[in-house]
Amino acid sequence: MFDSPMSLSAYEVLRVAADVDDEGLRRAYRVRLRETHPDTGGDAALFVQVQRAWELIGTPEARDAYDRGRGSSSGSGATEWGAGSSASAPSRPADTRPRARSHGQPGGWRRERYLDLIREWVGRGVDIADPYDPALVRSAPPEIRHILADALAEEETARLVSELGMGYTVWHDVFADRDGRDPEQKLDHLVLGPSGLYAMLSEDFGGPVGVRRGEITGPNVFGSPVTQLVSRARVIARSAGVRFSGAMIVLPDADVLDAVTDLGKVRGTPVALVTRSALTTLLRRGIVGAREVGGTELFDIRTRLQQRVRHV
C-alpha cells in the first residue's frame, strides 16, 4: 500500500512530518490507532494502513531503512520506480518456461510522458539527478504521479500476462483512436488466447475504489475508465474486423474488495475489474458470458491484429 507513486507515505498516514522525533512518532501512532479503530467507529482499511505504517517506521532500524529507500522527504532518495522496476515485485529465480508472444513496450509511452512532465514541473534548465527519486515523485502534482503509477501498473500486468505461456499473444500500448495519432487514446494491452480476445487497462489510483452504475469511483479516479476502455476497444474492433470477448481493468489487490468484480455488459461487451493476483486465472478461464475462440479463428484474429495494430 506504500509502493505506489499515488499512495501516501508512512509519515503521511500517521500525519507527522518526516523529521518528527521518536516520541512524537509514538504519540501520533497511538492517536491514529484510536481514530481509525473499527470498534470506535473508524475505518478498517485505514486502521490496517496505520498498523502497516508503524511496522515500516516504528523502530529506529526500520525507519532508517524506510528513509533510505522508501521515499520520505528526509531520505536520500534511493530509486524506487526507475525504468524497468516493479515496486511490488520481489526478486525471483529465472523462469525458463515458454512465454506469451509479446509486441510493443508496456508502460513506455507513460514513462516518457512522466519524464517530460516532471522536468517541466521542476523547471527547464534545472538538473534532476534522479527523476524517479521518491521524494521528488511524492512532491509532484497528482496528475504527474498518476502517470508514473500507471506506467508501473502496465509493466506489472505485462510481466503477469507473459507467464500465460506460448498459447497467448499480447500487444501493449496500442493506438485506439480513429486516426491513430493521439497516444492518450490507447489501450494498455490486448490479450488473445483460448479464452478469447480481451481489451485491458492497467490502473493505479493510489487507494480503494468503488463501483457506481457500472463505472469506477474514488477520490483519485480521473475520467470514466470503463467507458473509455469499451469505446477504445470498439475502435480497434472496427479497424481490425475482430470481436472482443470482453474487457478488463486491472487494479492493485488492495484497491478492491473482491478479486473479480463483474460489471455486466457495457455496450454489449462483458467488463470486469480484476486484481493483479487474479488476472492470469481470469484470463485462462475468461469472463463469465464471454465468447471463447480457438483453432483457425484464433489464428485469423491474431493475423488481423498483427496487420492493423499500431503501437504508440
PDB file of N, CA and C in Angstrom, residues 14 34 64 71 84 125 134 163 173 175 189 199 293 301:
ATOM      1  N   LEU A  14       0.428   8.538   9.265  1.00  0.00           N
ATOM      2  CA  LEU A  14       0.440   8.839  10.701  1.00  0.00           C
ATOM      3  C   LEU A  14       0.299  10.335  10.984  1.00  0.00           C
ATOM      4  N   ARG A  34      -6.438   5.079  17.713  1.00  0.00           N
ATOM      5  CA  ARG A  34      -7.756   5.363  18.308  1.00  0.00           C
ATOM      6  C   ARG A  34      -8.718   5.924  17.268  1.00  0.00           C
ATOM      7  N   ASP A  64      15.090   3.970   9.573  1.00  0.00           N
ATOM      8  CA  ASP A  64      16.280   4.299   8.804  1.00  0.00           C
ATOM      9  C   ASP A  64      16.242   3.638   7.433  1.00  0.00           C
ATOM     10  N   GLY A  71      11.286   6.636   0.284  1.00  0.00           N
ATOM     11  CA  GLY A  71      10.727   7.863  -0.244  1.00  0.00           C
ATOM     12  C   GLY A  71      10.264   8.908   0.723  1.00  0.00           C
ATOM     13  N   GLY A  84      11.967   0.030 -15.739  1.00  0.00           N
ATOM     14  CA  GLY A  84      12.087  -1.412 -15.634  1.00  0.00           C
ATOM     15  C   GLY A  84      11.852  -1.959 -14.248  1.00  0.00           C
ATOM     16  N   GLY A 125      16.024  23.669 -17.410  1.00  0.00           N
ATOM     17  CA  GLY A 125      17.367  24.077 -17.033  1.00  0.00           C
ATOM     18  C   GLY A 125      17.794  23.599 -15.664  1.00  0.00           C
ATOM     19  N   PRO A 134      12.087   9.085  -4.974  1.00  0.00           N
ATOM     20  CA  PRO A 134      10.778   9.027  -4.325  1.00  0.00           C
ATOM     21  C   PRO A 134      10.334  10.341  -3.697  1.00  0.00           C
ATOM     22  N   GLU A 163       3.532 -14.688 -18.457  1.00  0.00           N
ATOM     23  CA  GLU A 163       3.628 -16.009 -17.856  1.00  0.00           C
ATOM     24  C   GLU A 163       2.484 -16.937 -18.259  1.00  0.00           C
ATOM     25  N   ASP A 173       0.395  -1.066 -25.412  1.00  0.00           N
ATOM     26  CA  ASP A 173       0.402   0.333 -25.856  1.00  0.00           C
ATOM     27  C   ASP A 173      -0.075   0.456 -27.305  1.00  0.00           C
ATOM     28  N   PHE A 175      -2.525   2.107 -30.221  1.00  0.00           N
ATOM     29  CA  PHE A 175      -3.358   3.243 -30.613  1.00  0.00           C
ATOM     30  C   PHE A 175      -4.812   2.799 -30.701  1.00  0.00           C
ATOM     31  N   HIS A 189      -3.265  -2.929 -23.140  1.00  0.00           N
ATOM     32  CA  HIS A 189      -2.945  -4.298 -23.542  1.00  0.00           C
ATOM     33  C   HIS A 189      -4.099  -4.897 -24.335  1.00  0.00           C
ATOM     34  N   ALA A 199      -9.586  -6.636 -24.225  1.00  0.00           N
ATOM     35  CA  ALA A 199      -9.005  -5.300 -24.154  1.00  0.00           C
ATOM     36  C   ALA A 199      -8.794  -4.970 -22.683  1.00  0.00           C
ATOM     37  N   VAL A 293     -12.567 -18.351 -28.163  1.00  0.00           N
ATOM     38  CA  VAL A 293     -12.116 -18.521 -29.545  1.00  0.00           C
ATOM     39  C   VAL A 293     -11.098 -19.653 -29.573  1.00  0.00           C
ATOM     40  N   ILE A 301      -7.765 -14.088 -35.994  1.00  0.00           N
ATOM     41  CA  ILE A 301      -7.776 -12.862 -35.190  1.00  0.00           C
ATOM     42  C   ILE A 301      -6.357 -12.349 -34.991  1.00  0.00           C
TER      43      ILE A 301
END
